[in-house]
Tab-separated table of C-alpha atoms in Angstrom:
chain	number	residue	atom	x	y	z
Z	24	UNK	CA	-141.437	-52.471	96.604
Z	25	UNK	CA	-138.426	-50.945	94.891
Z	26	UNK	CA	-138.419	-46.686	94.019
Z	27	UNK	CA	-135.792	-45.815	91.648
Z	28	UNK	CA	-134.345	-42.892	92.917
Z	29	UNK	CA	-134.231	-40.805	96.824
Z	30	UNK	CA	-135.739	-38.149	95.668
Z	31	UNK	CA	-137.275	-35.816	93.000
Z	32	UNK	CA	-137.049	-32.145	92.987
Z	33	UNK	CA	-140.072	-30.038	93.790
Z	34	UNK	CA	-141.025	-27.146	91.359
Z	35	UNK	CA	-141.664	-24.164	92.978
Z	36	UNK	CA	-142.379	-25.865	96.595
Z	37	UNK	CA	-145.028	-27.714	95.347
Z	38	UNK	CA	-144.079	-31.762	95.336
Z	39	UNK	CA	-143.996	-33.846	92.402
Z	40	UNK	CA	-147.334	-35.352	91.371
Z	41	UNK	CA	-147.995	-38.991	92.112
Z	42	UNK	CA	-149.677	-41.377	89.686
Z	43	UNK	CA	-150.852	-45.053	90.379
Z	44	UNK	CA	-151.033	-46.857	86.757
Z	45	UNK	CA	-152.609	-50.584	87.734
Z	46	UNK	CA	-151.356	-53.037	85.014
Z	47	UNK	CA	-148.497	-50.764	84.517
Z	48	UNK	CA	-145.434	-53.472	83.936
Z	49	UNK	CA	-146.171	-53.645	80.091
Z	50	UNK	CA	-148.448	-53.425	77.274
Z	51	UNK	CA	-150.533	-49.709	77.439
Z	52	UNK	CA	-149.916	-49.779	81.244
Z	53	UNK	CA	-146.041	-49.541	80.790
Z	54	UNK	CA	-146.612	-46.380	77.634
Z	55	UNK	CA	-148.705	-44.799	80.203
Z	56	UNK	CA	-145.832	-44.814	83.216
Z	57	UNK	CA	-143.415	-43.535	80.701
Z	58	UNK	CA	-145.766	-40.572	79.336
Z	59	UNK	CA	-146.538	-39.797	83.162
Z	60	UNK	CA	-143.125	-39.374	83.825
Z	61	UNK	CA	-142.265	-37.050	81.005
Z	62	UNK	CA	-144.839	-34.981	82.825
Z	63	UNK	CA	-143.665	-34.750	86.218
Z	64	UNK	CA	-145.002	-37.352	87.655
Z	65	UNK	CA	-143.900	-40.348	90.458
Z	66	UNK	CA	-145.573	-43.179	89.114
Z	67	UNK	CA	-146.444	-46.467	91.420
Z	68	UNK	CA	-146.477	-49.522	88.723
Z	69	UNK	CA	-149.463	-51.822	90.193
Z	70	UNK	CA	-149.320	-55.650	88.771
Z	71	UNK	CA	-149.410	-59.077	89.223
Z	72	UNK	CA	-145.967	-59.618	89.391
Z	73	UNK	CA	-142.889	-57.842	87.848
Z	74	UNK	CA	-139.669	-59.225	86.184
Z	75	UNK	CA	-136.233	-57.549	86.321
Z	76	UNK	CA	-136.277	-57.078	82.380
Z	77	UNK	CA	-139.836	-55.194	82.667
Z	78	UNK	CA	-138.428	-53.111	85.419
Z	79	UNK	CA	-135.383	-52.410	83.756
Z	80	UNK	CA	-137.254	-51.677	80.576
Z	81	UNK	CA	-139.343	-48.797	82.121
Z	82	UNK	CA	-136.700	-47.541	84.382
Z	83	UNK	CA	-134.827	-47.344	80.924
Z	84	UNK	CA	-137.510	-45.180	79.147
Z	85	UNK	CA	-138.818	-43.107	81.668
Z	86	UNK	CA	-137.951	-39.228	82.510
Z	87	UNK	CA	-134.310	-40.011	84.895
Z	88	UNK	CA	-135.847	-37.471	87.244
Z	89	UNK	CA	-138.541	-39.295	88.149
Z	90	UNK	CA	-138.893	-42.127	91.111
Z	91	UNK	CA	-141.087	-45.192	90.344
Z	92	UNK	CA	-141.899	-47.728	92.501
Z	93	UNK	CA	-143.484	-51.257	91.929
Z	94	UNK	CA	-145.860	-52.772	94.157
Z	95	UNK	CA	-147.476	-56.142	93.354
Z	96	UNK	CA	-151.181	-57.145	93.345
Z	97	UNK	CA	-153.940	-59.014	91.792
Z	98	UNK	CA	-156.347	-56.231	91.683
Z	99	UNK	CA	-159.610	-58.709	91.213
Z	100	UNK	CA	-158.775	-59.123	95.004
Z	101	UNK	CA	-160.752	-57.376	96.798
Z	102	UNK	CA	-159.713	-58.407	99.771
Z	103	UNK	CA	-156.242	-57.502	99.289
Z	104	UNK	CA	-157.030	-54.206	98.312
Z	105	UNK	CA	-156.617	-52.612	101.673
Z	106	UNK	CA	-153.242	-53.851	101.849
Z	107	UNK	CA	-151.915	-52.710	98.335
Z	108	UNK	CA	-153.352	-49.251	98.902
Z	109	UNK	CA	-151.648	-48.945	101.999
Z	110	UNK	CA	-148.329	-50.027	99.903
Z	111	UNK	CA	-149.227	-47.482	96.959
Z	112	UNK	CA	-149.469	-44.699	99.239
Z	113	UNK	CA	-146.335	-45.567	101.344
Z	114	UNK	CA	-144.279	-45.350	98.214
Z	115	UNK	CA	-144.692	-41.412	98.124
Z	116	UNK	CA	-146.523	-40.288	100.853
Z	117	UNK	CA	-149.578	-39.311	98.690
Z	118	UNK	CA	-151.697	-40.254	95.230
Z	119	UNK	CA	-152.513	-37.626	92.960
Z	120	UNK	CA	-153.722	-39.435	90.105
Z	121	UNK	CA	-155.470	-43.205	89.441
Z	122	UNK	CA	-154.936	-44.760	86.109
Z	123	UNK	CA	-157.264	-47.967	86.376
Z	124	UNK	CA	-155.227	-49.238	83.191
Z	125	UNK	CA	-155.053	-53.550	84.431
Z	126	UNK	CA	-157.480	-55.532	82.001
Z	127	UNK	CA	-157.884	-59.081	80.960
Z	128	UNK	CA	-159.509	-60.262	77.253
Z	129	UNK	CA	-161.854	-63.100	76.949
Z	130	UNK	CA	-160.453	-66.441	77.054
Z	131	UNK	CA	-160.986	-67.372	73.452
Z	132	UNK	CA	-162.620	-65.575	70.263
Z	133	UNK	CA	-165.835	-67.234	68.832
Z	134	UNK	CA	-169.017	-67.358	68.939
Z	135	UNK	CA	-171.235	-65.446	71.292
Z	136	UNK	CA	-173.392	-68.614	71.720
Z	137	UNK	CA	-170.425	-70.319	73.091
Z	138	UNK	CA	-168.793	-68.007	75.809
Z	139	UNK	CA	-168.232	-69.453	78.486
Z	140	UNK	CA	-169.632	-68.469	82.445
Z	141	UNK	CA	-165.859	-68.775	83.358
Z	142	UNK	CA	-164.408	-66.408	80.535
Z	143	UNK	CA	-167.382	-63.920	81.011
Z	144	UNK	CA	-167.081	-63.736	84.935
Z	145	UNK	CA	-163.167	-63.111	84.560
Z	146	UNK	CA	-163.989	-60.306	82.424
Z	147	UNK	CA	-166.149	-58.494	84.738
Z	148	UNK	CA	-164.443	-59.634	87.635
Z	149	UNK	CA	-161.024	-58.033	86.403
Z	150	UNK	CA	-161.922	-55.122	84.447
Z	151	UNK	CA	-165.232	-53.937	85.815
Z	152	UNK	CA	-165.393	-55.069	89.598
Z	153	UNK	CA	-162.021	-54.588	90.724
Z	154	UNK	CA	-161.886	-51.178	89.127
Z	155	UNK	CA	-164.801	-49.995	90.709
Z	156	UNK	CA	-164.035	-51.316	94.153
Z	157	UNK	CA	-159.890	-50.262	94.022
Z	158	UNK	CA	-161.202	-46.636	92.519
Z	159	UNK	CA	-163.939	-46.510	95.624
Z	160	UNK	CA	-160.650	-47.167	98.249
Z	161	UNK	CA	-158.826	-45.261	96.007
Z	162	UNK	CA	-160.928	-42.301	96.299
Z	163	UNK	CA	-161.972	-42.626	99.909
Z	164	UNK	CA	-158.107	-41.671	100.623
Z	165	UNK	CA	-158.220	-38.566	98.208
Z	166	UNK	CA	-160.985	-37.344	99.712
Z	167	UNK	CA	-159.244	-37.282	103.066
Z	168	UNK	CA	-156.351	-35.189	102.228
Z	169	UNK	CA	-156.586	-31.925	101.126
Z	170	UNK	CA	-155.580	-31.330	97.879
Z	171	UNK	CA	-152.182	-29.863	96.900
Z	172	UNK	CA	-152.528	-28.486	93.656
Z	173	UNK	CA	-154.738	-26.086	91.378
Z	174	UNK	CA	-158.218	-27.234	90.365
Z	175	UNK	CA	-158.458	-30.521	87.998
Z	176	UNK	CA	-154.567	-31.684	89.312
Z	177	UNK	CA	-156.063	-34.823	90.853
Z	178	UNK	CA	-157.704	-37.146	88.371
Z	179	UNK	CA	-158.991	-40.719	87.868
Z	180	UNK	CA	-158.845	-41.869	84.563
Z	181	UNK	CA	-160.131	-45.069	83.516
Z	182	UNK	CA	-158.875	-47.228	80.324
Z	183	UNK	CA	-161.697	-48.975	78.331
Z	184	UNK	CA	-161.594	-49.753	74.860
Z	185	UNK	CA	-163.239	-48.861	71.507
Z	186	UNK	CA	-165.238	-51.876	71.795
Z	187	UNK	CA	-167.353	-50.381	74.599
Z	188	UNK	CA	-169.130	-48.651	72.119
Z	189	UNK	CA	-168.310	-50.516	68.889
Z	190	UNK	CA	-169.610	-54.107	69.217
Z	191	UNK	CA	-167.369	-57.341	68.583
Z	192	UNK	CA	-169.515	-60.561	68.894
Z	193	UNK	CA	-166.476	-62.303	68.652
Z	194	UNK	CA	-165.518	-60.992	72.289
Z	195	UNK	CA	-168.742	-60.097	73.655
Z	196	UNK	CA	-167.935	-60.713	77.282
Z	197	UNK	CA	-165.127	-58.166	77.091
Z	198	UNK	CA	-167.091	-55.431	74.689
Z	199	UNK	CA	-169.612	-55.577	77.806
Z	200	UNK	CA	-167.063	-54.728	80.724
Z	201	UNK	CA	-165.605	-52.192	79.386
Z	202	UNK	CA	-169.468	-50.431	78.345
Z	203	UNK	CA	-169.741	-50.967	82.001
Z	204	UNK	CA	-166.179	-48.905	82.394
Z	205	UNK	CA	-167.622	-46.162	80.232
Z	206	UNK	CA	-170.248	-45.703	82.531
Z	207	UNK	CA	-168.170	-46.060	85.754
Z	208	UNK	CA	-165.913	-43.244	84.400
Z	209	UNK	CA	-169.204	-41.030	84.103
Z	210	UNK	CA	-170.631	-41.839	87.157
Z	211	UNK	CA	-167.435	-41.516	88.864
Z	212	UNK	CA	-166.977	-38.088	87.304
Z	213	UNK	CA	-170.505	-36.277	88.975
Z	214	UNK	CA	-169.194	-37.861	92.456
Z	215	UNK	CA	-165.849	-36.808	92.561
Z	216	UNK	CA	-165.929	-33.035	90.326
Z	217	UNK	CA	-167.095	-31.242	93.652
Z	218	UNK	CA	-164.058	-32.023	95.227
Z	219	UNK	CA	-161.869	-31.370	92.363
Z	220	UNK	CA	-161.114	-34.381	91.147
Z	221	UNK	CA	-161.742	-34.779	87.406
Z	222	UNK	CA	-162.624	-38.318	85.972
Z	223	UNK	CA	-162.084	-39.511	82.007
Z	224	UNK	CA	-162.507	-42.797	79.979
Z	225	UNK	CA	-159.483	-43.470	77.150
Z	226	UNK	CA	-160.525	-45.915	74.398
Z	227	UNK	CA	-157.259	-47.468	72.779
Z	228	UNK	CA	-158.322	-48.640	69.682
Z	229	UNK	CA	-156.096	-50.976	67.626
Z	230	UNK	CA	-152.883	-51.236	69.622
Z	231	UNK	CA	-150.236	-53.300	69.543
Z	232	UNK	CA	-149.699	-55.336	72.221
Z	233	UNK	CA	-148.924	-58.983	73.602
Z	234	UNK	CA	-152.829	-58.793	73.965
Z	235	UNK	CA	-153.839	-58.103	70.300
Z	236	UNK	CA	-151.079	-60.502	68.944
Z	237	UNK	CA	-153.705	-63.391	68.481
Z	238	UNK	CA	-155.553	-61.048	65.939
Z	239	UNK	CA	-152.579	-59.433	64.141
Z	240	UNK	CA	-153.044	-61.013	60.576
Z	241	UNK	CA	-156.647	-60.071	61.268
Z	242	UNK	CA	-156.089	-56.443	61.147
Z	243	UNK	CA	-152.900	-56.569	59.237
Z	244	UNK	CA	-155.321	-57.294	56.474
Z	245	UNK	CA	-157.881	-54.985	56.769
Z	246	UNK	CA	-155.038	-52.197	57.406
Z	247	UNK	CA	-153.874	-53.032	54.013
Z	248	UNK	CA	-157.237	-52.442	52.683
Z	249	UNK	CA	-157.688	-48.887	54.814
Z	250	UNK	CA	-159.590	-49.612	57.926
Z	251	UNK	CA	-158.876	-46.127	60.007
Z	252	UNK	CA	-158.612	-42.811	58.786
Z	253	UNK	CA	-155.030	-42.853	60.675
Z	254	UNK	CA	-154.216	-46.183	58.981
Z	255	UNK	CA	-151.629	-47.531	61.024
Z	256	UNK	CA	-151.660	-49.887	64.730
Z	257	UNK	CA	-151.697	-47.729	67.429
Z	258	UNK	CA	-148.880	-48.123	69.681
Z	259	UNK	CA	-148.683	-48.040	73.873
Z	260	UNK	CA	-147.012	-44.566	73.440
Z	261	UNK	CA	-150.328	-43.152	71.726
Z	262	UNK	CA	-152.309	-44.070	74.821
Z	263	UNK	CA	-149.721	-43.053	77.223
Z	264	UNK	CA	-150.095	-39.501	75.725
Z	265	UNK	CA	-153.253	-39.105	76.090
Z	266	UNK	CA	-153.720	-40.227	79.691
Z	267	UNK	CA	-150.250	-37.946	80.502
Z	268	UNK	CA	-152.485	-35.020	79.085
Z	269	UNK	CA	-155.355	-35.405	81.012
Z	270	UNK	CA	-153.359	-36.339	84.056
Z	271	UNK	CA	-151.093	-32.950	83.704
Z	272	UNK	CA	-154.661	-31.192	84.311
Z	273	UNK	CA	-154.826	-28.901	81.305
Z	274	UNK	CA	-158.132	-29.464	80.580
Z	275	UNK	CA	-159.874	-28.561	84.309
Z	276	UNK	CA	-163.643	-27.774	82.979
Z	277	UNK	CA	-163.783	-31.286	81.432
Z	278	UNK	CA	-164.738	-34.731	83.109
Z	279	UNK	CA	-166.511	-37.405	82.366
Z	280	UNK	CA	-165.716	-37.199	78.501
Z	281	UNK	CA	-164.318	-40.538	76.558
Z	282	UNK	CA	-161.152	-39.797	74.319
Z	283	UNK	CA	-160.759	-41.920	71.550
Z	284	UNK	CA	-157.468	-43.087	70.533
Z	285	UNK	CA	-158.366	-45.014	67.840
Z	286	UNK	CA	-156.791	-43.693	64.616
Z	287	UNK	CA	-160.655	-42.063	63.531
Z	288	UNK	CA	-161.773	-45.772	64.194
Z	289	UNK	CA	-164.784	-44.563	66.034
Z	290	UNK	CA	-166.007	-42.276	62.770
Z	291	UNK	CA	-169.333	-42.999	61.191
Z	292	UNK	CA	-168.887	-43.282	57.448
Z	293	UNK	CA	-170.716	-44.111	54.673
């Protein structure tokens, strides 16, 4: 575990806010550790595995005031979970917000009559079961410390996609999980708003990343032929935005909601 600076100043005696962003060494994960940081946040990375370049990369983009610190983990682990919460919370001494950002795709487009059991279970495995079960251990430690800011500063926010409401045969197994996300983040949200501690669901759209690289001519075309009202690829920046905003706690009487980041995607038209 590596932390990029000693310390970070305090505003007004109150300590910087501390973010975990799981699946944070690239893609949306590593837009969403920059944005946090631009908002005064400490951000633990959670991943796999890290390289120097990725490290370097987001040490490179992010706010120079603010520490980040890498701790590696498979999150489908459940057993391991104990340990890398310990690790996230030794970083900074304390979690104020839970990006649950780390996601997998299926193992092949096609036909839904052909998905496999083993591409299916690795879908739910990754992005619905270990985000439930890290958020519950997660959560268990917010609950025991007191909080240290105003009302909605502690958050959970939970990264789905546009395809848990919009459906895409082609990748059934992975439209599924993340439906199930959108309902974790609401169920998550009446648990958890008692105690101050507001929940949301982003849906990236179309965003570029290593992950939507396989379907890039796909979209490329129907870009050209004006697929979103905002009729460009999204980028990691976009999302990181969002979930900064949310995170930063200016919107305290909301939780539960879905934001769309999708370009319009989501818009019914005729």
């Amino acid at each position: 575990m590596l932390s990029s600076a000693e310390a970070a100043p305090a505003t007004q005696g109150i300590p910087r806010r501390v973010a975990l962003v799981t699946g944070g060494a690239g893609g949306i994960g590593g837009g969403i550790v920059v944005a946090l940081t631009r908002r005064g946040f400490d951000v633990v990375v959670g991943d796999r595995s890290f390289s120097a370049e990725r490290e370097a990369d987001l040490r490179e983009r992010a706010d120079p005031s603010a520490r980040i610190a890498f701790v590696a983990g498979d999150i489908a682990d459940l057993e391991d979970h104990p340990r890398f919460v310990d690790e996230v919370y030794a970083a900074f001494g304390r979690l104020d917000c839970l990006v649950n950002n780390a996601g997998v795709s299926v193992a092949s487009r096609g036909d839904l009559l052909d998905v496999s059991v083993a591409s299916y279970d690795t879908n739910f495995a990754v992005n619905t079961r270990a985000a439930f079960f890290l958020t519950q251990a997660v959560c268990r430690r917010m609950l025991a410390a007191e909080s240290q800011g105003v009302e909605g500063s502690r958050s959970v926010v939970f990264i789905s996609s546009s395809n848990a409401a919009i459906a895409a045969p082609e990748r059934g197994e992975y439209a599924m999980s993340k439906a199930a996300v959108s309902m974790m983040a609401k169920l998550f949200a009446v648990r958890l708003a008692a105690h101050g501690i507001c929940v949301y669901e982003v849906r990236p759209g179309l965003i570029r990343t290593p992950m939507t690289a396989v379907a890039r001519d796909r979209f490329d075309a129907l870009l050209a032929e004006g697929f979103t009202p905002i009729n460009r690829w999204g980028t990691p920046d976009d999302v990181g935005r969002a979930v900064a905003t949310l995170a930063a706690g200016d919107m305290p009487f909301a939780t539960g909601m879905a934001v769309q980041i999708d370009g319009g995607m989501h818009i019914h038209q005729y």
